[in-house]
PDB file of C-alpha atoms in Angstrom:
ATOM      1  CA  MET A1269     187.314 -99.360 -27.067  1.00 45.00           C
ATOM      2  CA  LYS A1270     184.920 -97.138 -28.126  1.00 41.00           C
ATOM      3  CA  LYS A1271     185.108 -97.657 -31.707  1.00 41.00           C
ATOM      4  CA  PHE A1272     185.353-101.453 -31.181  1.00 38.00           C
ATOM      5  CA  ALA A1273     182.382-101.425 -29.511  1.00 39.00           C
ATOM      6  CA  LEU A1274     180.459 -99.549 -32.191  1.00 37.00           C
ATOM      7  CA  LEU A1275     181.672-101.854 -34.846  1.00 35.00           C
ATOM      8  CA  ILE A1276     179.903-104.783 -32.391  1.00 37.00           C
ATOM      9  CA  THR A1277     176.577-102.970 -32.368  1.00 36.00           C
ATOM     10  CA  PHE A1278     176.723-102.139 -35.902  1.00 36.00           C
ATOM     11  CA  PHE A1279     177.317-105.734 -36.811  1.00 35.00           C
ATOM     12  CA  SER A1280     174.736-106.773 -34.501  1.00 37.00           C
ATOM     13  CA  CYS A1281     172.036-104.670 -36.134  1.00 38.00           C
ATOM     14  CA  ILE A1282     173.008-105.852 -39.731  1.00 35.00           C
ATOM     15  CA  SER A1283     172.565-109.290 -38.279  1.00 37.00           C
ATOM     16  CA  ILE A1284     169.421-108.800 -36.742  1.00 36.00           C
ATOM     17  CA  PHE A1285     168.186-107.336 -39.940  1.00 38.00           C
ATOM     18  CA  ALA A1286     169.400-110.026 -42.057  1.00 42.00           C
ATOM     19  CA  GLN A1287     167.525-112.501 -39.690  1.00 61.00           C
ATOM     20  CA  ASN A1288     163.871-110.278 -40.231  1.00 86.00           C
ATOM     21  CA  THR A1289     164.057-110.266 -43.629  1.00 91.00           C
ATOM     22  CA  ILE A1290     164.697-112.382 -46.728  1.00 92.00           C
ATOM     23  CA  ILE A1291     165.324-112.657 -50.483  1.00 94.00           C
ATOM     24  CA  GLU A1292     162.472-114.893 -51.514  1.00 93.00           C
ATOM     25  CA  LYS A1293     164.169-116.294 -54.894  1.00 93.00           C
ATOM     26  CA  ASN A1294     167.556-117.271 -52.979  1.00 95.00           C
ATOM     27  CA  LEU A1295     164.907-119.509 -50.851  1.00 95.00           C
ATOM     28  CA  MET A1296     163.723-120.505 -54.128  1.00 96.00           C
ATOM     29  CA  ILE A1297     165.256-123.864 -54.141  1.00 95.00           C
ATOM     30  CA  TYR A1298     164.507-127.393 -54.854  1.00 95.00           C
ATOM     31  CA  LYS A1299     166.713-130.212 -52.934  1.00 96.00           C
ATOM     32  CA  PRO A1300     164.562-131.960 -51.071  1.00 95.00           C
ATOM     33  CA  THR A1301     165.644-135.056 -48.404  1.00 93.00           C
ATOM     34  CA  ASP A1302     164.309-138.175 -47.540  1.00 92.00           C
ATOM     35  CA  PHE A1303     163.025-135.720 -44.126  1.00 94.00           C
ATOM     36  CA  SER A1304     161.650-133.363 -47.219  1.00 96.00           C
ATOM     37  CA  ILE A1305     159.051-136.428 -47.911  1.00 94.00           C
ATOM     38  CA  LYS A1306     157.713-136.010 -43.670  1.00 94.00           C
ATOM     39  CA  LEU A1307     157.538-132.413 -44.160  1.00 95.00           C
ATOM     40  CA  SER A1308     155.098-133.150 -47.343  1.00 94.00           C
ATOM     41  CA  LYS A1309     153.224-135.818 -45.321  1.00 94.00           C
ATOM     42  CA  VAL A1310     151.938-133.318 -42.277  1.00 94.00           C
ATOM     43  CA  TYR A1311     151.200-130.684 -44.743  1.00 94.00           C
ATOM     44  CA  THR A1312     148.841-132.800 -46.845  1.00 94.00           C
ATOM     45  CA  GLU A1313     147.508-135.296 -43.932  1.00 93.00           C
ATOM     46  CA  ASN A1314     144.538-134.704 -42.110  1.00 93.00           C
ATOM     47  CA  MET A1315     143.222-131.867 -44.219  1.00 92.00           C
ATOM     48  CA  PHE A1316     139.380-133.129 -43.557  1.00 95.00           C
ATOM     49  CA  PHE A1317     139.502-132.608 -39.419  1.00 96.00           C
ATOM     50  CA  GLY A1318     141.399-129.348 -39.771  1.00 94.00           C
ATOM     51  CA  LEU A1319     138.022-128.037 -40.775  1.00 93.00           C
ATOM     52  CA  PHE A1320     137.059-128.852 -37.185  1.00 94.00           C
ATOM     53  CA  GLY A1321     140.201-127.328 -35.458  1.00 94.00           C
ATOM     54  CA  ILE A1322     141.625-130.743 -34.626  1.00 96.00           C
ATOM     55  CA  LYS A1323     144.011-131.364 -37.101  1.00 96.00           C
ATOM     56  CA  ASN A1324     147.118-131.882 -34.529  1.00 95.00           C
ATOM     57  CA  LEU A1325     144.693-134.041 -32.310  1.00 97.00           C
ATOM     58  CA  MET A1326     144.261-136.268 -35.182  1.00 96.00           C
ATOM     59  CA  ASN A1327     147.969-136.461 -36.011  1.00 95.00           C
ATOM     60  CA  ALA A1328     148.773-138.267 -33.118  1.00 95.00           C
ATOM     61  CA  LEU A1329     146.187-140.970 -33.617  1.00 95.00           C
ATOM     62  CA  ASP A1330     147.656-143.648 -35.633  1.00 93.00           C
ATOM     63  CA  VAL A1331     145.716-144.820 -38.321  1.00 95.00           C
ATOM     64  CA  ASN A1332     146.413-147.161 -41.104  1.00 95.00           C
ATOM     65  CA  SER A1333     146.685-145.601 -44.658  1.00 93.00           C
ATOM     66  CA  SER A1334     148.609-148.119 -46.591  1.00 94.00           C
ATOM     67  CA  LYS A1335     147.298-148.747 -50.316  1.00 96.00           C
ATOM     68  CA  ILE A1336     143.858-146.247 -49.872  1.00 97.00           C
ATOM     69  CA  LYS A1337     143.246-145.250 -53.264  1.00 98.00           C
ATOM     70  CA  THR A1338     140.264-143.115 -52.551  1.00 98.00           C
ATOM     71  CA  VAL A1339     138.096-141.661 -49.609  1.00 98.00           C
ATOM     72  CA  VAL A1340     134.975-140.359 -49.384  1.00 98.00           C
ATOM     73  CA  ILE A1341     133.246-139.008 -46.762  1.00 98.00           C
ATOM     74  CA  THR A1342     129.120-138.886 -46.479  1.00 98.00           C
ATOM     75  CA  ASN A1343     126.908-136.907 -43.642  1.00 97.00           C
ATOM     76  CA  LYS A1344     125.349-140.521 -42.282  1.00 95.00           C
ATOM     77  CA  ALA A1345     122.026-138.809 -42.034  1.00 95.00           C
ATOM     78  CA  SER A1346     121.534-136.675 -45.329  1.00 94.00           C
ATOM     79  CA  LYS A1347     123.746-139.686 -46.974  1.00 95.00           C
ATOM     80  CA  ASN A1348     124.966-136.621 -49.338  1.00 96.00           C
ATOM     81  CA  VAL A1349     128.490-136.379 -50.051  1.00 97.00           C
ATOM     82  CA  VAL A1350     131.017-133.855 -47.978  1.00 97.00           C
ATOM     83  CA  TYR A1351     134.684-134.758 -48.590  1.00 97.00           C
ATOM     84  CA  LYS A1352     136.423-136.410 -51.553  1.00 97.00           C
ATOM     85  CA  ALA A1353     140.386-137.307 -51.870  1.00 98.00           C
ATOM     86  CA  ASN A1354     142.048-139.688 -54.137  1.00 98.00           C
ATOM     87  CA  TYR A1355     145.924-140.483 -53.297  1.00 97.00           C
ATOM     88  CA  ASP A1356     148.265-141.841 -55.533  1.00 96.00           C
ATOM     89  CA  VAL A1357     150.087-145.412 -55.195  1.00 95.00           C
ATOM     90  CA  ASN A1358     152.560-144.053 -52.960  1.00 93.00           C
ATOM     91  CA  ASN A1359     149.719-142.638 -50.418  1.00 94.00           C
ATOM     92  CA  ASN A1360     150.486-139.005 -51.685  1.00 96.00           C
ATOM     93  CA  LEU A1361     147.591-136.852 -51.711  1.00 97.00           C
ATOM     94  CA  LEU A1362     146.468-136.029 -55.129  1.00 98.00           C
ATOM     95  CA  ASP A1363     143.026-133.876 -54.832  1.00 98.00           C
ATOM     96  CA  ILE A1364     140.518-133.403 -52.190  1.00 97.00           C
ATOM     97  CA  GLU A1365     136.982-131.594 -52.664  1.00 97.00           C
ATOM     98  CA  LEU A1366     134.403-130.330 -50.422  1.00 97.00           C
ATOM     99  CA  THR A1367     130.762-130.082 -51.016  1.00 96.00           C
ATOM    100  CA  ASN A1368     128.992-127.017 -49.775  1.00 94.00           C
ATOM    101  CA  GLU A1369     127.065-129.620 -47.424  1.00 91.00           C
ATOM    102  CA  LEU A1370     129.590-128.691 -45.145  1.00 88.00           C
ATOM    103  CA  VAL A1371     131.020-125.344 -46.124  1.00 90.00           C
ATOM    104  CA  ASN A1372     131.723-123.083 -49.553  1.00 92.00           C
ATOM    105  CA  PRO A1373     132.488-125.491 -52.019  1.00 95.00           C
ATOM    106  CA  VAL A1374     136.488-126.015 -52.826  1.00 96.00           C
ATOM    107  CA  LYS A1375     138.699-128.208 -55.153  1.00 97.00           C
ATOM    108  CA  VAL A1376     142.562-128.734 -54.044  1.00 97.00           C
ATOM    109  CA  ASN A1377     144.471-130.126 -56.472  1.00 98.00           C
ATOM    110  CA  TYR A1378     148.460-131.403 -55.701  1.00 98.00           C
ATOM    111  CA  THR A1379     151.482-132.260 -57.964  1.00 98.00           C
ATOM    112  CA  TYR A1380     154.298-133.701 -57.113  1.00 97.00           C
ATOM    113  CA  LYS A1381     158.202-133.730 -58.264  1.00 96.00           C
ATOM    114  CA  ASP A1382     160.918-136.265 -56.753  1.00 94.00           C
ATOM    115  CA  GLY A1383     158.287-137.746 -54.226  1.00 93.00           C
ATOM    116  CA  VAL A1384     157.223-134.103 -52.517  1.00 96.00           C
ATOM    117  CA  LEU A1385     154.736-131.674 -53.057  1.00 97.00           C
ATOM    118  CA  GLU A1386     155.268-129.405 -55.812  1.00 98.00           C
ATOM    119  CA  ASN A1387     152.384-127.300 -56.230  1.00 98.00           C
ATOM    120  CA  GLU A1388     148.628-126.761 -54.408  1.00 98.00           C
ATOM    121  CA  VAL A1389     146.128-125.406 -56.933  1.00 98.00           C
ATOM    122  CA  ILE A1390     143.287-124.083 -54.802  1.00 97.00           C
ATOM    123  CA  LYS A1391     139.960-123.264 -57.045  1.00 96.00           C
ATOM    124  CA  LYS A1392     137.009-121.913 -55.096  1.00 94.00           C
ATOM    125  CA  GLY A1393     134.404-121.271 -58.353  1.00 90.00           C
ATOM    126  CA  THR A1394     136.370-119.380 -60.972  1.00 91.00           C
ATOM    127  CA  ASP A1395     138.637-117.858 -58.251  1.00 94.00           C
ATOM    128  CA  GLU A1396     142.576-120.064 -58.230  1.00 96.00           C
ATOM    129  CA  LYS A1397     145.185-119.515 -56.565  1.00 97.00           C
ATOM    130  CA  ILE A1398     148.676-121.664 -56.253  1.00 97.00           C
ATOM    131  CA  ASN A1399     150.769-122.424 -53.782  1.00 97.00           C
ATOM    132  CA  GLN A1400     154.576-123.464 -54.668  1.00 98.00           C
ATOM    133  CA  PHE A1401     157.031-125.568 -52.202  1.00 98.00           C
ATOM    134  CA  PHE A1402     160.421-125.720 -52.509  1.00 98.00           C
ATOM    135  CA  TYR A1403     162.731-127.654 -50.340  1.00 97.00           C
ATOM    136  CA  ASP A1404     166.197-127.620 -48.946  1.00 96.00           C
ATOM    137  CA  GLN A1405     168.424-128.390 -45.413  1.00 90.00           C
ATOM    138  CA  ASN A1406     165.554-130.154 -44.176  1.00 93.00           C
ATOM    139  CA  LYS A1407     162.824-127.311 -44.367  1.00 96.00           C
ATOM    140  CA  MET A1408     160.020-126.202 -46.515  1.00 97.00           C
ATOM    141  CA  TYR A1409     159.527-123.131 -48.278  1.00 98.00           C
ATOM    142  CA  ILE A1410     155.890-121.971 -49.596  1.00 98.00           C
ATOM    143  CA  LYS A1411     155.185-119.465 -52.095  1.00 97.00           C
ATOM    144  CA  ASN A1412     151.792-118.826 -51.352  1.00 96.00           C
ATOM    145  CA  ALA A1413     149.467-117.023 -53.585  1.00 94.00           C
ATOM    146  CA  ASN A1414     148.385-114.585 -50.963  1.00 91.00           C
ATOM    147  CA  LYS A1415     152.333-113.108 -51.199  1.00 91.00           C
ATOM    148  CA  LEU A1416     153.381-114.675 -48.070  1.00 96.00           C
ATOM    149  CA  PHE A1417     156.401-116.385 -47.721  1.00 97.00           C
ATOM    150  CA  ASP A1418     156.637-119.406 -45.323  1.00 97.00           C
ATOM    151  CA  ILE A1419     159.447-120.959 -43.984  1.00 97.00           C
ATOM    152  CA  VAL A1420     158.129-124.650 -42.228  1.00 97.00           C
ATOM    153  CA  TRP A1421     160.207-126.800 -40.346  1.00 97.00           C
ATOM    154  CA  LEU A1422     159.671-129.244 -38.043  1.00 96.00           C
ATOM    155  CA  GLU A1423     160.953-130.383 -34.061  1.00 95.00           C
ATOM    156  CA  GLY A1424     159.564-133.373 -32.864  1.00 94.00           C
ATOM    157  CA  ASP A1425     156.120-133.932 -34.744  1.00 95.00           C
ATOM    158  CA  ILE A1426     155.423-130.177 -34.259  1.00 96.00           C
ATOM    159  CA  LEU A1427     155.069-128.077 -37.463  1.00 96.00           C
ATOM    160  CA  LEU A1428     157.194-124.448 -36.984  1.00 97.00           C
ATOM    161  CA  LYS A1429     157.105-121.889 -39.255  1.00 96.00           C
ATOM    162  CA  LYS A1430     158.301-118.473 -40.123  1.00 97.00           C
ATOM    163  CA  THR A1431     156.004-116.259 -42.117  1.00 97.00           C
ATOM    164  CA  TYR A1432     157.043-112.801 -44.157  1.00 97.00           C
ATOM    165  CA  LEU A1433     155.058-110.599 -46.151  1.00 95.00           C
ATOM    166  CA  ASP A1434     156.764-108.121 -49.042  1.00 93.00           C
ATOM    167  CA  GLN A1435     160.047-110.414 -48.089  1.00 93.00           C
ATOM    168  CA  LYS A1436     159.733-108.840 -44.186  1.00 95.00           C
ATOM    169  CA  LEU A1437     159.440-111.034 -40.967  1.00 96.00           C
ATOM    170  CA  GLY A1438     155.612-111.151 -39.538  1.00 95.00           C
ATOM    171  CA  PHE A1439     155.486-113.916 -37.844  1.00 95.00           C
ATOM    172  CA  GLU A1440     158.020-116.746 -36.295  1.00 97.00           C
ATOM    173  CA  ASP A1441     157.607-119.849 -34.140  1.00 97.00           C
ATOM    174  CA  ARG A1442     159.861-121.046 -31.669  1.00 97.00           C
ATOM    175  CA  LEU A1443     159.844-124.218 -29.486  1.00 96.00           C
ATOM    176  CA  MET A1444     160.289-124.133 -25.745  1.00 96.00           C
ATOM    177  CA  HIS A1445     159.122-126.998 -23.106  1.00 94.00           C
ATOM    178  CA  ASP A1446     157.294-128.170 -25.869  1.00 95.00           C
ATOM    179  CA  CYS A1447     154.969-125.253 -26.226  1.00 97.00           C
ATOM    180  CA  ARG A1448     155.008-123.488 -29.561  1.00 97.00           C
ATOM    181  CA  ILE A1449     155.593-119.786 -29.582  1.00 97.00           C
ATOM    182  CA  THR A1450     154.741-117.517 -32.112  1.00 96.00           C
ATOM    183  CA  LYS A1451     156.136-113.959 -32.074  1.00 95.00           C
ATOM    184  CA  SER A1452     155.353-110.568 -33.889  1.00 92.00           C
ATOM    185  CA  LEU A1453     157.247-107.636 -34.206  1.00 88.00           C
ATOM    186  CA  GLY A1454     159.236-108.292 -30.731  1.00 88.00           C
ATOM    187  CA  ARG A1455     156.267-109.687 -29.117  1.00 91.00           C
ATOM    188  CA  ASP A1456     155.230-113.352 -27.580  1.00 94.00           C
ATOM    189  CA  ILE A1457     151.019-112.960 -29.135  1.00 93.00           C
ATOM    190  CA  ASN A1458     150.202-116.517 -28.753  1.00 95.00           C
ATOM    191  CA  LYS A1459     151.531-119.805 -27.150  1.00 97.00           C
ATOM    192  CA  VAL A1460     150.266-123.649 -27.565  1.00 97.00           C
ATOM    193  CA  CYS A1461     151.747-126.191 -25.272  1.00 98.00           C
ATOM    194  CA  TYR A1462     151.925-129.852 -26.155  1.00 97.00           C
ATOM    195  CA  SER A1463     151.512-132.816 -23.844  1.00 97.00           C
ATOM    196  CA  SER A1464     154.799-133.810 -25.821  1.00 95.00           C
ATOM    197  CA  SER A1465     156.248-132.862 -29.010  1.00 95.00           C
ATOM    198  CA  LYS A1466     155.924-136.653 -30.238  1.00 94.00           C
ATOM    199  CA  PHE A1467     152.319-136.601 -31.159  1.00 95.00           C
ATOM    200  CA  GLN A1468     150.628-140.001 -29.621  1.00 94.00           C
ATOM    201  CA  ILE A1469     148.034-141.186 -27.572  1.00 95.00           C
ATOM    202  CA  PRO A1470     146.737-140.024 -25.198  1.00 94.00           C
ATOM    203  CA  PHE A1471     147.550-136.173 -26.380  1.00 97.00           C
ATOM    204  CA  LYS A1472     146.945-132.744 -24.544  1.00 98.00           C
ATOM    205  CA  ILE A1473     146.937-129.370 -26.236  1.00 98.00           C
ATOM    206  CA  LYS A1474     147.066-126.045 -23.875  1.00 97.00           C
ATOM    207  CA  GLU A1475     146.138-122.772 -25.557  1.00 96.00           C
ATOM    208  CA  PHE A1476     147.507-119.578 -24.350  1.00 96.00           C
ATOM    209  CA  THR A1477     145.804-116.311 -25.939  1.00 89.00           C
ATOM    210  CA  PRO A1478     147.180-112.403 -25.883  1.00 89.00           C
ATOM    211  CA  ASP A1479     145.743-109.753 -23.569  1.00 89.00           C
ATOM    212  CA  VAL A1480     146.718-106.809 -24.275  1.00 85.00           C
ATOM    213  CA  GLU A1481     147.449-103.774 -21.410  1.00 84.00           C
ATOM    214  CA  LEU A1482     145.652-100.733 -22.471  1.00 82.00           C
ATOM    215  CA  LYS A1483     147.830 -98.200 -20.719  1.00 80.00           C
ATOM    216  CA  THR A1484     150.924-100.133 -21.116  1.00 80.00           C
ATOM    217  CA  GLU A1485     150.606-101.888 -24.320  1.00 78.00           C
ATOM    218  CA  LYS A1486     151.898-104.700 -22.925  1.00 83.00           C
ATOM    219  CA  VAL A1487     150.653-108.073 -23.956  1.00 84.00           C
ATOM    220  CA  ASN A1488     150.423-110.930 -21.752  1.00 90.00           C
ATOM    221  CA  LEU A1489     149.660-114.685 -22.925  1.00 93.00           C
ATOM    222  CA  ILE A1490     147.077-115.697 -20.574  1.00 94.00           C
ATOM    223  CA  GLU A1491     145.322-119.272 -20.257  1.00 93.00           C
ATOM    224  CA  GLY A1492     143.041-120.481 -23.100  1.00 93.00           C
ATOM    225  CA  PRO A1493     141.232-123.370 -24.288  1.00 94.00           C
ATOM    226  CA  SER A1494     142.438-126.802 -23.358  1.00 97.00           C
ATOM    227  CA  SER A1495     141.773-129.644 -25.712  1.00 97.00           C
ATOM    228  CA  GLU A1496     142.584-133.429 -25.719  1.00 98.00           C
ATOM    229  CA  ILE A1497     141.764-137.147 -27.962  1.00 98.00           C
ATOM    230  CA  LYS A1498     142.273-140.230 -25.743  1.00 97.00           C
ATOM    231  CA  LEU A1499     141.230-144.209 -26.045  1.00 97.00           C
ATOM    232  CA  MET A1500     137.684-144.868 -24.826  1.00 96.00           C
ATOM    233  CA  SER A1501     137.537-148.396 -25.731  1.00 96.00           C
ATOM    234  CA  ILE A1502     139.112-150.591 -29.015  1.00 95.00           C
ATOM    235  CA  ASN A1503     139.019-148.623 -31.536  1.00 96.00           C
ATOM    236  CA  LYS A1504     137.433-145.890 -30.248  1.00 97.00           C
ATOM    237  CA  TYR A1505     138.552-142.176 -29.308  1.00 98.00           C
ATOM    238  CA  GLN A1506     136.998-139.019 -27.978  1.00 98.00           C
ATOM    239  CA  ILE A1507     138.349-135.431 -28.333  1.00 98.00           C
ATOM    240  CA  LEU A1508     137.484-133.453 -25.294  1.00 97.00           C
ATOM    241  CA  LYS A1509     137.368-129.375 -25.357  1.00 95.00           C
ATOM    242  CA  ASN A1510     137.500-128.131 -22.176  1.00 94.00           C
ATOM    243  CA  ASN A1511     137.114-131.238 -20.450  1.00 94.00           C
ATOM    244  CA  GLN A1512     134.074-131.505 -22.166  1.00 94.00           C
ATOM    245  CA  PRO A1513     133.365-134.488 -25.339  1.00 96.00           C
ATOM    246  CA  GLN A1514     133.117-132.399 -28.552  1.00 96.00           C
ATOM    247  CA  PHE A1515     133.840-135.250 -30.988  1.00 98.00           C
ATOM    248  CA  GLU A1516     133.946-139.137 -30.871  1.00 98.00           C
ATOM    249  CA  VAL A1517     136.246-141.263 -33.962  1.00 98.00           C
ATOM    250  CA  VAL A1518     135.635-144.507 -34.519  1.00 98.00           C
ATOM    251  CA  LEU A1519     138.051-146.859 -36.169  1.00 97.00           C
ATOM    252  CA  ASP A1520     137.708-150.389 -38.288  1.00 96.00           C
ATOM    253  CA  GLN A1521     139.920-153.459 -37.426  1.00 95.00           C
ATOM    254  CA  ASN A1522     141.854-152.388 -39.921  1.00 96.00           C
ATOM    255  CA  LYS A1523     142.879-149.251 -37.738  1.00 96.00           C
ATOM    256  CA  ARG A1524     141.304-147.084 -40.770  1.00 97.00           C
ATOM    257  CA  ILE A1525     138.863-143.996 -39.710  1.00 98.00           C
ATOM    258  CA  LYS A1526     135.273-145.542 -39.993  1.00 98.00           C
ATOM    259  CA  GLU A1527     133.198-143.140 -38.246  1.00 98.00           C
ATOM    260  CA  PHE A1528     133.822-139.664 -37.124  1.00 98.00           C
ATOM    261  CA  LYS A1529     130.917-137.752 -34.596  1.00 97.00           C
ATOM    262  CA  PHE A1530     130.830-133.822 -33.924  1.00 96.00           C
ATOM    263  CA  LEU A1531     128.628-134.551 -30.843  1.00 95.00           C
ATOM    264  CA  GLY A1532     126.988-131.101 -30.995  1.00 91.00           C
ATOM    265  CA  ASN A1533     127.295-127.887 -29.642  1.00 86.00           C
ATOM    266  CA  LYS A1534     124.491-126.053 -27.442  1.00 81.00           C
ATOM    267  CA  THR A1535     126.072-122.999 -26.235  1.00 82.00           C
ATOM    268  CA  GLU A1536     126.445-122.127 -30.078  1.00 82.00           C
ATOM    269  CA  LYS A1537     123.159-124.246 -31.209  1.00 84.00           C
ATOM    270  CA  GLN A1538     125.081-126.291 -33.064  1.00 88.00           C
ATOM    271  CA  GLU A1539     123.475-129.765 -33.959  1.00 91.00           C
ATOM    272  CA  PRO A1540     125.352-133.222 -33.982  1.00 94.00           C
ATOM    273  CA  ILE A1541     126.465-134.270 -36.956  1.00 95.00           C
ATOM    274  CA  ASN A1542     127.877-137.981 -37.713  1.00 97.00           C
ATOM    275  CA  PHE A1543     130.111-138.994 -40.720  1.00 98.00           C
ATOM    276  CA  ASN A1544     131.206-142.286 -42.542  1.00 98.00           C
ATOM    277  CA  PHE A1545     134.195-142.949 -44.041  1.00 98.00           C
ATOM    278  CA  THR A1546     134.573-145.234 -47.332  1.00 98.00           C
ATOM    279  CA  TYR A1547     137.291-146.211 -49.009  1.00 98.00           C
ATOM    280  CA  THR A1548     138.538-147.954 -52.413  1.00 98.00           C
ATOM    281  CA  PHE A1549     141.672-149.283 -52.394  1.00 97.00           C
ATOM    282  CA  TYR A1550     145.610-150.197 -54.669  1.00 97.00           C
ATOM    283  CA  LYS A1551     145.721-154.125 -54.849  1.00 90.00           C
TER     284      LYS A1551
END
């Protein structure tokens, strides 16, 4: 019995080790499914709003993206272009350009194969980085230019991932009761709870941040900021952070984004900014 118990322990350790390490080349398989198309879309949608930390909130907003060829976002006050994006006839994002009106200039190009994202080329000045994408069994595998390797999947509308460095597990997400919990080195270090795993208006997010006890080094997740997006009137939405209005989104009659307003932050001395959206379309 003692030998049997030792064998169980031995094989359990092998199993745990296998889950915590990967062989990258074995995962670099290109077998996309219909579900891979959704993963590819989720990765590339609402890039502009990611700059403001509200991508998930905007993903809950049902907007009309059909037949869009180009999107140009301008600063309403200065009239300067902030963001440009081009799409193909299948509504795949081809490229984006961010100007120095808002951030350091960056250009990103996307290429597709079999209807899903294959490469992402990020250019900042003379620096160029390429992220490669692979697909198998309804998961996306990303070989990043920064030597990280991600395994990405969806549960409902919530994007989860495992991140590896030098083929060893660094971070791992899991979903419990509509909360995405991130673990590292055997400890839960972050938790984000959603009002539903299906993103739809009204939609709320509650974040929990790590607090480390100095003596025991125990990590406790304490309640942090909250945010939500809700309908205010016809085609007008408001995004709140900690119950304080921070952004407004206005749609046109065709349910496309017409205006996006950052309402400012007096505490951090940030002035309000209004953005206008203009489009061209495929016939």
